XYZ file of N, CA and C in Angstrom:
519
model
N 95.618 147.600 91.605
C 96.190 146.467 92.100
C 97.551 146.494 91.902
N 97.959 147.591 91.240
C 99.712 147.839 90.965
C 100.349 148.116 91.783
N 99.820 148.924 92.812
C 100.287 149.923 93.924
C 100.141 149.359 94.770
N 99.030 148.441 95.025
C 98.968 147.454 96.020
C 100.081 146.169 95.792
N 100.463 146.020 95.385
C 101.604 144.812 94.734
C 103.271 145.240 95.510
N 103.273 146.807 94.378
C 104.569 147.662 95.287
C 104.728 147.616 96.724
N 103.311 148.060 96.831
C 103.001 149.342 98.691
C 104.086 147.984 99.434
N 103.202 146.915 98.727
C 103.737 145.328 99.920
C 104.969 145.121 99.805
N 105.855 145.073 98.735
C 106.941 144.993 98.701
C 107.701 145.938 99.592
N 107.337 147.291 100.209
C 107.664 147.984 100.547
C 107.456 147.841 102.345
N 106.569 146.725 102.635
C 106.106 146.668 103.610
C 106.587 145.339 104.440
N 107.436 144.480 103.410
C 107.513 143.275 103.914
C 108.541 143.480 104.849
N 109.266 143.766 105.189
C 110.081 144.416 106.431
C 109.854 144.447 107.890
N 108.517 145.401 107.417
C 107.625 145.855 108.928
C 107.033 144.884 109.252
N 106.512 144.141 108.778
C 105.729 142.878 108.824
C 106.975 142.264 109.771
N 107.973 141.625 109.079
C 108.563 140.825 109.730
C 109.034 141.247 111.023
N 109.092 142.240 111.338
C 109.346 142.805 112.673
C 108.219 142.543 113.345
N 106.751 143.043 112.706
C 105.739 142.947 113.735
C 105.509 141.625 114.015
N 105.118 141.060 113.283
C 104.888 139.535 113.409
C 106.409 138.347 113.925
N 107.503 138.796 113.956
C 108.397 138.148 114.616
C 108.230 137.202 113.017
N 108.773 136.976 112.301
C 108.805 136.591 111.216
C 109.887 136.160 110.556
N 110.775 134.872 110.103
C 111.999 134.432 109.949
C 111.675 135.369 108.041
N 112.764 135.242 107.055
C 112.468 135.707 106.000
C 111.976 134.846 105.085
N 111.916 134.254 105.660
C 111.475 132.649 104.317
C 110.274 132.452 104.740
N 109.340 132.530 105.608
C 107.979 132.622 105.949
C 107.768 134.071 105.409
N 108.277 134.968 105.227
C 107.769 135.993 105.193
C 107.723 135.928 103.372
N 108.342 135.500 102.818
C 108.435 135.416 101.416
C 106.892 134.598 101.118
N 106.244 134.261 101.333
C 105.299 133.302 101.019
C 104.206 134.758 101.184
N 104.577 136.072 101.679
C 103.380 137.337 101.666
C 103.033 137.553 100.213
N 104.324 137.803 99.010
C 104.309 137.925 98.230
C 103.853 136.723 97.487
N 105.303 135.670 97.180
C 105.033 134.642 96.251
C 103.341 133.931 96.401
N 103.169 134.465 97.325
C 101.409 133.697 96.940
C 100.907 134.228 96.779
N 100.767 135.600 96.680
C 100.108 136.479 95.646
C 100.225 136.518 93.860
N 101.172 136.561 94.098
C 101.652 136.046 92.674
C 101.545 135.091 91.888
N 101.837 133.834 92.456
C 101.447 132.606 92.120
C 99.552 132.824 91.693
N 98.961 132.981 93.145
C 97.597 132.463 92.500
C 96.962 134.037 91.292
N 97.686 134.916 91.521
C 97.346 136.305 91.091
C 98.170 135.083 89.157
N 98.857 135.294 89.043
C 99.261 134.604 87.435
C 98.608 133.404 87.236
N 98.605 132.306 87.623
C 97.079 131.076 87.524
C 96.096 131.546 86.922
N 95.287 132.564 87.659
C 94.240 132.868 87.313
C 93.147 133.872 86.379
N 94.490 134.739 85.255
C 94.422 135.665 84.825
C 93.561 135.196 83.930
N 94.006 134.390 83.286
C 93.373 133.736 81.840
C 92.294 133.529 82.352
N 92.053 132.292 83.160
C 90.967 131.752 83.552
C 89.448 132.689 84.028
N 89.977 133.780 84.798
C 89.074 135.218 85.507
C 88.991 135.711 83.934
N 89.592 135.986 83.228
C 89.187 136.807 82.073
C 88.213 136.372 81.035
N 88.164 135.105 81.640
C 87.125 134.207 80.426
C 86.060 134.119 80.701
N 86.069 133.884 82.154
C 84.679 133.579 83.304
C 84.066 135.485 82.896
N 85.019 136.123 83.078
C 84.141 137.438 83.020
C 83.298 137.796 81.581
N 84.251 137.030 80.231
C 83.572 136.919 79.497
C 81.752 136.270 79.453
N 82.129 135.222 79.907
C 81.200 134.216 80.519
C 79.837 134.833 81.124
N 80.433 135.688 81.611
C 78.943 136.223 83.143
C 78.560 137.489 83.213
N 79.763 138.633 82.679
C 79.748 139.567 82.141
C 80.746 139.936 82.687
N 81.203 141.313 81.977
C 82.625 142.113 82.660
C 82.445 143.033 83.623
N 80.941 143.405 83.230
C 81.165 144.260 84.629
C 80.533 143.853 85.862
N 80.105 142.814 85.438
C 79.478 141.833 86.914
C 80.533 141.560 87.772
N 81.353 140.763 86.930
C 83.180 140.047 86.967
C 83.907 141.456 88.378
N 84.002 142.435 86.857
C 84.473 143.874 87.855
C 84.377 144.494 89.346
N 82.799 144.440 89.349
C 82.205 144.619 90.469
C 82.067 143.500 91.706
N 81.758 142.541 91.396
C 82.682 141.556 92.612
C 84.111 140.920 92.749
N 84.829 141.370 92.051
C 85.811 141.719 92.197
C 86.774 142.480 92.902
N 85.704 144.020 92.708
C 86.199 145.177 93.501
C 85.678 145.299 94.965
N 84.429 144.333 95.626
C 84.072 144.137 96.436
C 85.111 142.850 97.326
N 85.722 141.869 96.552
C 86.295 140.810 97.004
C 88.095 141.012 97.177
N 88.664 142.747 96.685
C 89.767 142.916 96.995
C 89.689 143.701 97.823
N 89.070 144.736 98.401
C 88.587 145.692 98.745
C 88.389 144.831 100.231
N 87.463 143.917 100.486
C 87.310 143.073 101.851
C 88.599 142.225 102.221
N 89.067 141.590 100.682
C 90.782 140.912 100.920
C 91.295 141.857 101.984
N 91.925 143.359 101.621
C 92.659 144.145 101.738
C 92.246 144.252 102.879
N 91.207 144.794 103.696
C 91.332 144.653 105.127
C 91.542 143.620 105.700
N 91.241 142.081 105.345
C 91.339 141.446 106.339
C 93.188 141.106 106.342
N 93.631 141.443 104.967
C 94.672 141.336 105.630
C 95.529 142.747 106.715
N 94.246 143.824 106.739
C 95.502 144.686 107.265
C 94.944 144.351 108.970
N 94.361 143.612 108.644
C 93.461 143.251 110.373
C 94.357 141.929 110.573
N 95.200 141.112 110.016
C 95.753 140.129 110.207
C 97.149 139.709 111.545
N 96.100 139.072 112.414
C 96.673 138.296 113.297
C 98.081 137.689 113.533
N 98.189 137.118 112.130
C 99.952 136.216 111.979
C 99.723 135.933 110.510
N 100.923 135.345 110.343
C 101.527 134.902 109.031
C 100.516 134.440 108.180
N 100.043 133.212 109.220
C 99.171 132.276 108.386
C 97.731 133.457 107.614
N 97.317 133.549 108.552
C 95.733 134.453 107.793
C 96.180 135.436 107.212
N 96.891 136.151 107.431
C 98.079 137.517 106.281
C 97.992 136.575 104.922
N 98.469 135.087 104.938
C 98.682 134.756 103.104
C 97.821 133.802 102.951
N 96.613 133.562 103.718
C 95.625 133.452 103.371
C 94.868 134.443 102.827
N 94.709 135.383 103.419
C 94.122 136.704 103.065
C 95.019 137.194 101.528
N 96.063 137.691 101.347
C 96.907 137.357 100.165
C 96.188 136.889 98.904
N 95.913 135.648 99.157
C 95.206 134.618 98.405
C 93.978 135.001 97.891
N 93.257 135.287 98.871
C 92.029 136.444 98.510
C 92.305 137.215 97.563
N 93.231 138.181 98.160
C 93.139 139.401 97.115
C 94.189 139.066 95.611
N 94.770 138.257 95.875
C 95.140 137.748 94.397
C 94.285 137.054 93.481
N 92.800 135.782 93.986
C 92.109 135.936 93.517
C 91.577 137.397 92.582
N 91.252 138.258 93.626
C 90.599 139.420 93.064
C 91.135 140.176 92.000
N 92.621 140.551 92.294
C 93.233 141.427 91.800
C 93.564 140.258 89.763
N 93.250 138.852 89.685
C 92.759 138.161 88.350
C 91.910 138.437 87.919
N 91.131 138.777 88.754
C 89.516 139.307 87.518
C 89.513 140.471 87.376
N 90.390 141.182 88.149
C 89.758 142.967 88.050
C 90.474 142.868 86.676
N 92.094 142.786 86.757
C 92.332 143.349 85.635
C 92.292 143.122 83.678
N 91.383 141.345 84.011
C 91.321 141.580 82.180
C 89.967 141.814 82.605
N 88.813 141.776 83.535
C 87.811 142.487 83.356
C 87.775 144.527 83.232
N 88.794 145.063 83.785
C 88.713 146.649 83.238
C 89.811 146.348 81.937
N 90.039 145.357 81.883
C 90.615 145.989 79.935
C 90.007 146.078 79.383
N 88.705 144.798 79.390
C 87.691 144.260 78.511
C 86.531 145.478 78.671
N 86.510 145.882 79.657
C 85.280 146.753 80.434
C 86.041 148.337 79.058
N 87.299 148.789 79.103
C 87.853 149.920 78.521
C 87.498 149.454 77.163
N 87.796 148.432 76.783
C 87.678 148.016 74.970
C 86.491 147.824 74.325
N 85.684 147.466 75.554
C 83.919 147.598 75.090
C 83.184 149.014 74.867
N 83.872 149.951 75.938
C 83.155 150.787 75.952
C 83.318 152.107 75.308
N 84.796 152.088 74.286
C 85.417 153.340 73.937
C 85.352 152.902 72.465
N 84.758 153.794 71.237
C 84.888 153.788 69.855
C 86.078 153.356 69.870
N 85.944 152.205 67.922
C 86.997 151.739 67.782
C 87.869 152.405 67.693
N 87.378 153.153 67.152
C 88.820 154.729 66.572
C 89.536 155.424 67.500
N 88.738 155.056 68.915
C 90.067 155.351 70.236
C 90.463 154.692 71.239
N 89.874 153.499 70.828
C 90.309 152.525 71.769
C 92.221 152.439 71.680
N 93.427 152.645 70.571
C 94.459 152.196 71.155
C 94.955 153.534 71.901
N 94.307 154.991 72.441
C 94.509 155.992 73.015
C 93.803 155.182 74.590
N 93.163 154.763 74.440
C 92.168 154.188 75.565
C 92.817 153.179 76.782
N 93.545 152.072 75.511
C 94.454 151.095 76.172
C 96.302 151.683 76.663
N 96.514 153.025 75.770
C 97.720 153.577 76.674
C 97.255 154.090 77.600
N 95.886 154.702 77.673
C 96.107 155.626 79.431
C 95.890 154.473 79.863
N 95.213 153.604 79.845
C 94.747 152.167 80.778
C 96.340 151.600 81.326
N 97.233 151.475 80.015
C 98.305 151.161 80.819
C 99.300 151.984 81.599
N 99.655 153.160 80.716
C 100.431 154.293 81.469
C 99.816 154.673 82.653
N 98.251 154.415 82.942
C 98.132 154.184 84.841
C 98.960 153.404 85.449
N 98.655 152.622 84.470
C 99.131 151.442 85.301
C 100.939 151.556 85.589
N 101.896 151.711 84.725
C 102.777 152.056 84.870
C 103.282 153.265 85.684
N 102.326 154.491 85.986
C 102.244 155.628 86.875
C 102.115 154.529 88.294
N 101.387 153.964 88.712
C 100.988 153.849 89.659
C 102.326 152.656 89.894
N 102.935 151.553 89.394
C 104.369 150.867 89.667
C 105.191 151.838 90.477
N 105.185 152.815 89.556
C 106.077 153.586 89.898
C 105.823 154.447 91.265
N 104.678 154.912 91.215
C 104.387 155.593 92.513
C 104.325 155.184 94.056
N 104.157 153.758 93.286
C 104.010 152.550 94.835
C 104.769 152.310 95.179
N 106.203 152.420 95.306
C 107.475 152.243 96.343
C 107.237 153.510 97.115
N 107.469 154.939 96.888
C 107.592 156.127 97.794
C 106.032 156.456 98.022
N 105.088 155.443 97.743
C 103.764 156.155 98.746
C 103.463 154.918 99.718
N 103.895 153.466 99.250
C 104.127 152.762 100.574
C 105.143 153.570 101.731
N 106.469 153.533 101.235
C 107.513 154.050 102.340
C 106.263 155.368 103.055
N 106.273 156.231 102.844
C 105.270 156.894 103.020
C 104.086 156.677 104.298
N 103.447 155.942 103.572
C 101.949 155.269 104.344
C 102.970 154.365 105.597
N 103.710 153.521 105.368
C 104.588 152.565 106.045
C 104.942 153.475 107.467
N 105.814 154.765 106.944
C 106.573 155.199 107.991
C 105.667 155.939 108.837
N 104.410 156.697 108.115
C 103.534 156.997 109.098
C 102.370 156.573 109.555
N 102.319 155.872 109.071
C 101.003 154.748 109.561
C 100.987 153.333 109.661
N 102.125 153.040 109.767
C 102.311 151.383 110.176
C 101.833 150.211 108.914
N 102.603 149.002 108.656
C 102.400 148.192 107.643
C 100.963 147.864 107.486
N 100.342 147.816 108.330
C 99.137 147.472 108.147
C 97.970 148.348 106.892
N 97.869 150.155 107.206
C 97.871 150.513 106.263
C 98.511 150.892 104.657
N 99.579 149.971 104.344
C 100.191 148.867 103.462
C 98.602 148.219 102.398
N 97.381 148.048 103.308
C 95.953 147.134 102.711
C 95.173 147.929 103.060
N 94.977 148.960 104.246
C 94.057 149.024 104.394
C 93.859 150.901 102.818
N 94.770 151.015 102.395
C 95.198 152.435 101.833
C 94.055 151.630 100.807
N 93.642 150.495 100.215
C 93.101 150.469 99.379
C 91.526 150.109 99.374
N 91.386 150.306 101.079
C 89.529 150.061 101.010
C 89.092 151.476 100.143
N 89.371 152.711 100.133
C 89.065 154.023 99.702
C 88.823 153.667 98.232
N 89.602 152.789 97.835
C 89.794 153.120 96.219
C 88.678 151.833 95.927
N 88.570 150.639 96.368
C 88.054 149.872 96.131
C 86.716 150.184 96.637
N 86.196 150.677 97.536
C 84.892 151.464 97.696
C 84.348 152.428 96.654
N 84.890 153.065 96.423
C 84.595 154.301 95.443
C 84.729 153.491 93.628
N 86.066 152.545 93.543
C 86.011 151.859 92.399
C 83.951 151.196 91.946
N 83.501 150.537 93.606
C 82.504 150.161 92.978
C 81.270 150.684 93.314
N 80.979 151.325 93.848
C 80.383 152.760 93.414
C 80.340 153.218 92.075
N 81.158 153.749 91.848
C 81.439 153.966 90.321
C 80.749 153.484 89.056
N 81.597 151.957 89.518
C 81.149 150.644 88.467
C 79.883 150.972 88.780
N 79.468 150.701 89.819
C 77.828 150.489 89.483
C 77.253 151.547 88.227
N 77.685 152.280 88.577
C 76.836 153.648 87.975
C 76.848 153.871 86.831
N 78.252 154.107 86.231
C 79.011 154.305 85.108
C 78.700 152.648 83.751
N 79.296 151.557 84.379
C 79.806 150.272 83.654
C 79.148 149.882 82.666
N 78.596 149.529 81.539
C 78.249 148.873 80.962
C 77.793 147.403 80.946
N 77.125 146.640 81.178
C 77.034 145.373 80.608
C 77.437 144.534 79.952
N 77.948 143.202 79.993
C 78.422 143.005 78.399
C 78.608 141.613 78.550
N 77.838 141.283 77.802
C 78.919 139.379 77.677
C 78.843 138.683 76.826
N 79.732 137.914 76.550
C 80.804 137.666 75.452
C 79.526 136.717 74.457
N 78.554 136.971 73.104
C 77.356 136.548 73.082
C 77.645 134.697 72.437
N 78.847 134.610 72.369
C 79.262 132.726 71.982
C 80.599 133.034 72.638
N 80.418 132.551 74.317
C 81.425 132.492 75.302
C 82.373 130.785 74.676
N 81.868 129.764 73.862
C 82.594 129.177 73.842
C 83.012 128.281 74.296
């Protein structure tokens, strides 16, 4: 999710050129994503507690992957912005469910290290995203800023089904 956000930032000038956009319209590609993502983080985390963190993670991985494919196939900016909304909904559910899965999976004494690794992976992804994005966009085009998520999403879903434990909040309140 963090790599995606940083790659898309790098892709915006190419998207503007390809879809013949003005910069104000193009701003919605990232703005709508940020707004929806931020607005849904807490409710999505709470929903994961109710329906199951593994279930939420897996459903969100599928939605994020499909939304990424739709973004990459977008023929117009309206289509792209709508697909970014779907991507943001999925991302907002993936982040808290992934952290919750880390917290529930590791023994109590290993949680600080596990959370540190979870955070460090995010930091490395944020740092690597612009460089990776520049390479991908330069060699494959802006649509690959979204298509790059497809193998990651598929692997996340397949591995998640195999190894992630299910857990629901016993008293969700």
